[in-house]
Structure formats: structure tokens, C-alpha cells
mmCIF file of C-alpha atoms in Angstrom:
data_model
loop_
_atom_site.group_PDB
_atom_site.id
_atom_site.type_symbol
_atom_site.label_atom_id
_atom_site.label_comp_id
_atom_site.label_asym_id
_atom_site.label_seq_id
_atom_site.Cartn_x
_atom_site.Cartn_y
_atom_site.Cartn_z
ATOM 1 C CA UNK A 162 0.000 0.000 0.000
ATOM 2 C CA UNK A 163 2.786 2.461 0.436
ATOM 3 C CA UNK A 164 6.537 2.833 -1.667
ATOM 4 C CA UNK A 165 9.083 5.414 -0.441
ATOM 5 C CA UNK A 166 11.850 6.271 -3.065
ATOM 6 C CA UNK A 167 15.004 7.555 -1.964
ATOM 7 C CA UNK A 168 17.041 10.159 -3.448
ATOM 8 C CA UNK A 169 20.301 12.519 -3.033
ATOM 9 C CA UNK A 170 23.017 9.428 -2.705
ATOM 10 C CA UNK A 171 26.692 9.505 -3.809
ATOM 11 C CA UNK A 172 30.173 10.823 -2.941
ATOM 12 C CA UNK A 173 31.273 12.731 -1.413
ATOM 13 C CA UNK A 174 34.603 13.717 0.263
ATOM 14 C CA UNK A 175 35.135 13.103 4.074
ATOM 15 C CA UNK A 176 33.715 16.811 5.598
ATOM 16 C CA UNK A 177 30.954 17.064 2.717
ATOM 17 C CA UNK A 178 27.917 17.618 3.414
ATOM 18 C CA UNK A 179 24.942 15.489 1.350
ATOM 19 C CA UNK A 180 20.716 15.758 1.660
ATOM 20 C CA UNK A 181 19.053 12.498 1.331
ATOM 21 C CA UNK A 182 15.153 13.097 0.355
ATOM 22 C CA UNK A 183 12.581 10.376 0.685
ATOM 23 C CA UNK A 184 9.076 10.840 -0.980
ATOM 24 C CA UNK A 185 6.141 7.871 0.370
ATOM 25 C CA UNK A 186 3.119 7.542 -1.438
ATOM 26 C CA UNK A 187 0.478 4.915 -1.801
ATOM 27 C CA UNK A 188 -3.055 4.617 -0.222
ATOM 28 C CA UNK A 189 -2.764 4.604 3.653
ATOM 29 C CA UNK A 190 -4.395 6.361 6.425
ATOM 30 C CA UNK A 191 -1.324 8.119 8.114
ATOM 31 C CA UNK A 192 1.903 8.037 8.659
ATOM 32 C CA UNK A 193 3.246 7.759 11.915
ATOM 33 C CA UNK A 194 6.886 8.534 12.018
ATOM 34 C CA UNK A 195 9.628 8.275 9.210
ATOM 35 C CA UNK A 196 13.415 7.756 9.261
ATOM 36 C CA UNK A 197 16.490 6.917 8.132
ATOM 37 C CA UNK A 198 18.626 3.772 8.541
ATOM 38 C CA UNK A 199 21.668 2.664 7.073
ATOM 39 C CA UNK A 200 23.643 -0.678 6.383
ATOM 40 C CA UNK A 201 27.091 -1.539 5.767
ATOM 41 C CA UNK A 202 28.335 -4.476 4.366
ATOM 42 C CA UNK A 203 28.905 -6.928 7.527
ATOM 43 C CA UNK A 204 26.716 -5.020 10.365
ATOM 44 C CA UNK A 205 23.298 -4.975 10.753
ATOM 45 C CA UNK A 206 20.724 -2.252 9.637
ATOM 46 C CA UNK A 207 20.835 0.354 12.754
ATOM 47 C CA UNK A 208 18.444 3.946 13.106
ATOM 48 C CA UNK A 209 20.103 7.022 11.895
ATOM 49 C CA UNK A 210 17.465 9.411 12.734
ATOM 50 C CA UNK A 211 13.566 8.840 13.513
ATOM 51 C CA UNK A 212 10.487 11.857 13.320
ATOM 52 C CA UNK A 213 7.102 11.497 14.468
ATOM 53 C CA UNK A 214 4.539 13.125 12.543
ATOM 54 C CA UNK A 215 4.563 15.284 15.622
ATOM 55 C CA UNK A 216 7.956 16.349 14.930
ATOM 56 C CA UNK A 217 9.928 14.783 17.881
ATOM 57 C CA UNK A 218 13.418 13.743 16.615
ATOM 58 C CA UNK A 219 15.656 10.722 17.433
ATOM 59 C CA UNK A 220 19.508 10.633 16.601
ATOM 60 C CA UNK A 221 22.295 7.781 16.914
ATOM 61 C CA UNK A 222 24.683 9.413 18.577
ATOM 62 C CA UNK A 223 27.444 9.148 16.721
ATOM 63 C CA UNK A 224 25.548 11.738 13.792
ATOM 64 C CA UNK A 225 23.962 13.897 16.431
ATOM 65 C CA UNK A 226 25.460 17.368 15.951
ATOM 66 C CA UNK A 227 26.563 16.215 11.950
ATOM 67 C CA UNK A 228 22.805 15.300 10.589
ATOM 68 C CA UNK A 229 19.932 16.615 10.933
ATOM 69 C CA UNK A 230 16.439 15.131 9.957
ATOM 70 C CA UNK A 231 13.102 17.279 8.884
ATOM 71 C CA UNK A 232 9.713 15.723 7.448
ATOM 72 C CA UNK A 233 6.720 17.674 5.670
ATOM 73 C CA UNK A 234 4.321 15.959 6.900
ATOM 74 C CA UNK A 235 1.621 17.349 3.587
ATOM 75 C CA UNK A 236 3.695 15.952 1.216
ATOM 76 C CA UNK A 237 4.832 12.627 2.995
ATOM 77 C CA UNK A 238 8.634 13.587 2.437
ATOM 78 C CA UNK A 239 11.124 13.459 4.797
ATOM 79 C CA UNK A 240 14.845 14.736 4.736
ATOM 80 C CA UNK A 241 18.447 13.840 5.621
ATOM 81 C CA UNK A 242 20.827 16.680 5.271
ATOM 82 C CA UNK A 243 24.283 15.112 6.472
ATOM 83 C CA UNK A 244 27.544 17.637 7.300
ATOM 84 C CA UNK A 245 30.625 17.230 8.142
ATOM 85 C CA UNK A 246 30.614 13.156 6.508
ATOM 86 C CA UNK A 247 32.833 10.968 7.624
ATOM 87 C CA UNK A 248 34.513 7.656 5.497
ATOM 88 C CA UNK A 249 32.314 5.431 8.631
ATOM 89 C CA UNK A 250 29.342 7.003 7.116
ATOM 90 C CA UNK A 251 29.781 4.947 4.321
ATOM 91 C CA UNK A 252 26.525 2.841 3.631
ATOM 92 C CA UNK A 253 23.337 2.238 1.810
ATOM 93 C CA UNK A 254 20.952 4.538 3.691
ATOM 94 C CA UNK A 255 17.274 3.238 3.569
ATOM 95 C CA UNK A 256 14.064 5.072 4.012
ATOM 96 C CA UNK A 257 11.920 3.955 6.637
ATOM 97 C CA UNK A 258 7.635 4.822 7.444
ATOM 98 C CA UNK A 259 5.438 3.708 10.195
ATOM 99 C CA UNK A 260 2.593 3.219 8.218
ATOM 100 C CA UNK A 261 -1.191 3.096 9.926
ATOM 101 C CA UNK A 262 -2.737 1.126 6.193
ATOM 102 C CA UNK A 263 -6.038 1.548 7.542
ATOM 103 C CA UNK A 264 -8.222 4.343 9.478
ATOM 104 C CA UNK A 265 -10.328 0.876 10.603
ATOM 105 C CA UNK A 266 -7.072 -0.869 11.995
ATOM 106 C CA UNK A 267 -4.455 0.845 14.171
ATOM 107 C CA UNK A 268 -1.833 -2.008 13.088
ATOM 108 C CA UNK A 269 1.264 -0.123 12.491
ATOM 109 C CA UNK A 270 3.565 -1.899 9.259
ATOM 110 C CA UNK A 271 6.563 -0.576 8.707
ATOM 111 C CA UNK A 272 8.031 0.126 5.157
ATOM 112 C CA UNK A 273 10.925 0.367 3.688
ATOM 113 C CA UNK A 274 12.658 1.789 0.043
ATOM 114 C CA UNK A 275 15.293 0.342 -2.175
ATOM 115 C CA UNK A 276 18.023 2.491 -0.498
ATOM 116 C CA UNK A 277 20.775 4.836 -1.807
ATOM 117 C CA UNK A 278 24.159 4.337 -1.595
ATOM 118 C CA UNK A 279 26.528 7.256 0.394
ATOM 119 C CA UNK A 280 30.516 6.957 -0.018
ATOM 120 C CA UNK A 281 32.502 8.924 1.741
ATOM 121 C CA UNK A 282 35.904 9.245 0.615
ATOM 122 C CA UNK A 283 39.134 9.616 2.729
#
């Protein structure tokens, strides 16, 4: 019921700055909270940075201060703009949603896009 494409991937330089953009659409009642998570080859997928549709934010700590995540909420995007990159932030960054499908179920699903691939260069 819902697809997010990602966007804004590549390299960059370590101390670059990139802006990841994710765009959901489908037929759902509301989205709940969207975010970004990334995977490197070897580790597991972990949170970058979460938003609520009420705009409460959620950081791993070792971007807070570098990234910073924003969401428009009316057109069911939300943002990564990344500074100050670092080669360790090397990974395929995914778009995540908390989906509610239905207004006549409050199961949340969670969905995911094809990801985008960030480099960071030393």
C-alpha cells in the first residue's frame, strides 16, 4: 500500500555535506513517524534518525550534531541533510515509514525503500 523512493546518494569527500530526500506515497491512512537507517556491508541495519509526525526527533549518537532530519508531513517527504561526513558514514541509507494502512485498523507496518548508496571518501 505504500513505496518510499530515496534520493540525493553519492560521494562525497570526508567533511561534505549530502541531503538524502525520501518521498512515500500509496493509499494509507497516516503516517506515523519516518526515518532513516543505514547498512554496511557486515553489520546490521541500525536507526540514523527517527520523526514522528509530531515532529519529535531521534539521533544515533554518533551523527547527532553532523545530521539533521526534517519531514513535511503534507507531502509525505522526509529529509536527511548530512555535514561534516565521515569515510564510517559509508553505507546504503534506507528510508523507513510507520505506516497506519487503515483508518479501521491501528496495526502499524513498517516500510521500507530500495536504499541509496553514500561513499565517503578519505
Amino acid at each position: 500500500q505504500v513505496q518510499l523512493v530515496e534520493s540525493g546518494g553519492g560521494l562525497v569527500q570526508a567533511g561534505g555535506s549530502l541531503r538524502l530526500s525520501c518521498a512515500a506515497s500509496g493509499s494509507f491512512a497516516s503516517i506515523n513517524a519516518m526515518g532513516w537507517y543505514r547498512q554496511a556491508p557486515g553489520k546490521q541495519r541500525e536507526l540514523v534518525a527517527r520523526v514522528t509526525s509530531g515532529g519529535r526527533t531521534t539521533y544515533v549518537d554518533s551523527v547527532k550534531g553532523r545530521f539533521t532530519i526534517s519531514r513535511d508531513n503534507a507531502k509525505y517527504m522526509v529529509f536527511l541533510q548530512m555535514s561534516s561526513l565521515k569515510p564510517e558514514d559509508t553505507a546504503v541509507y534506507y528510508c523507513g515509514a510507520e505506516v497506519r494502512v487503515f483508518r479501521s485498523n491501528s496495526q502499524i507496518t513498517n516500510y521500507w525503500g530500495q536504499g541509496t548508496q553514500v561513499t565517503v571518501s578519505s
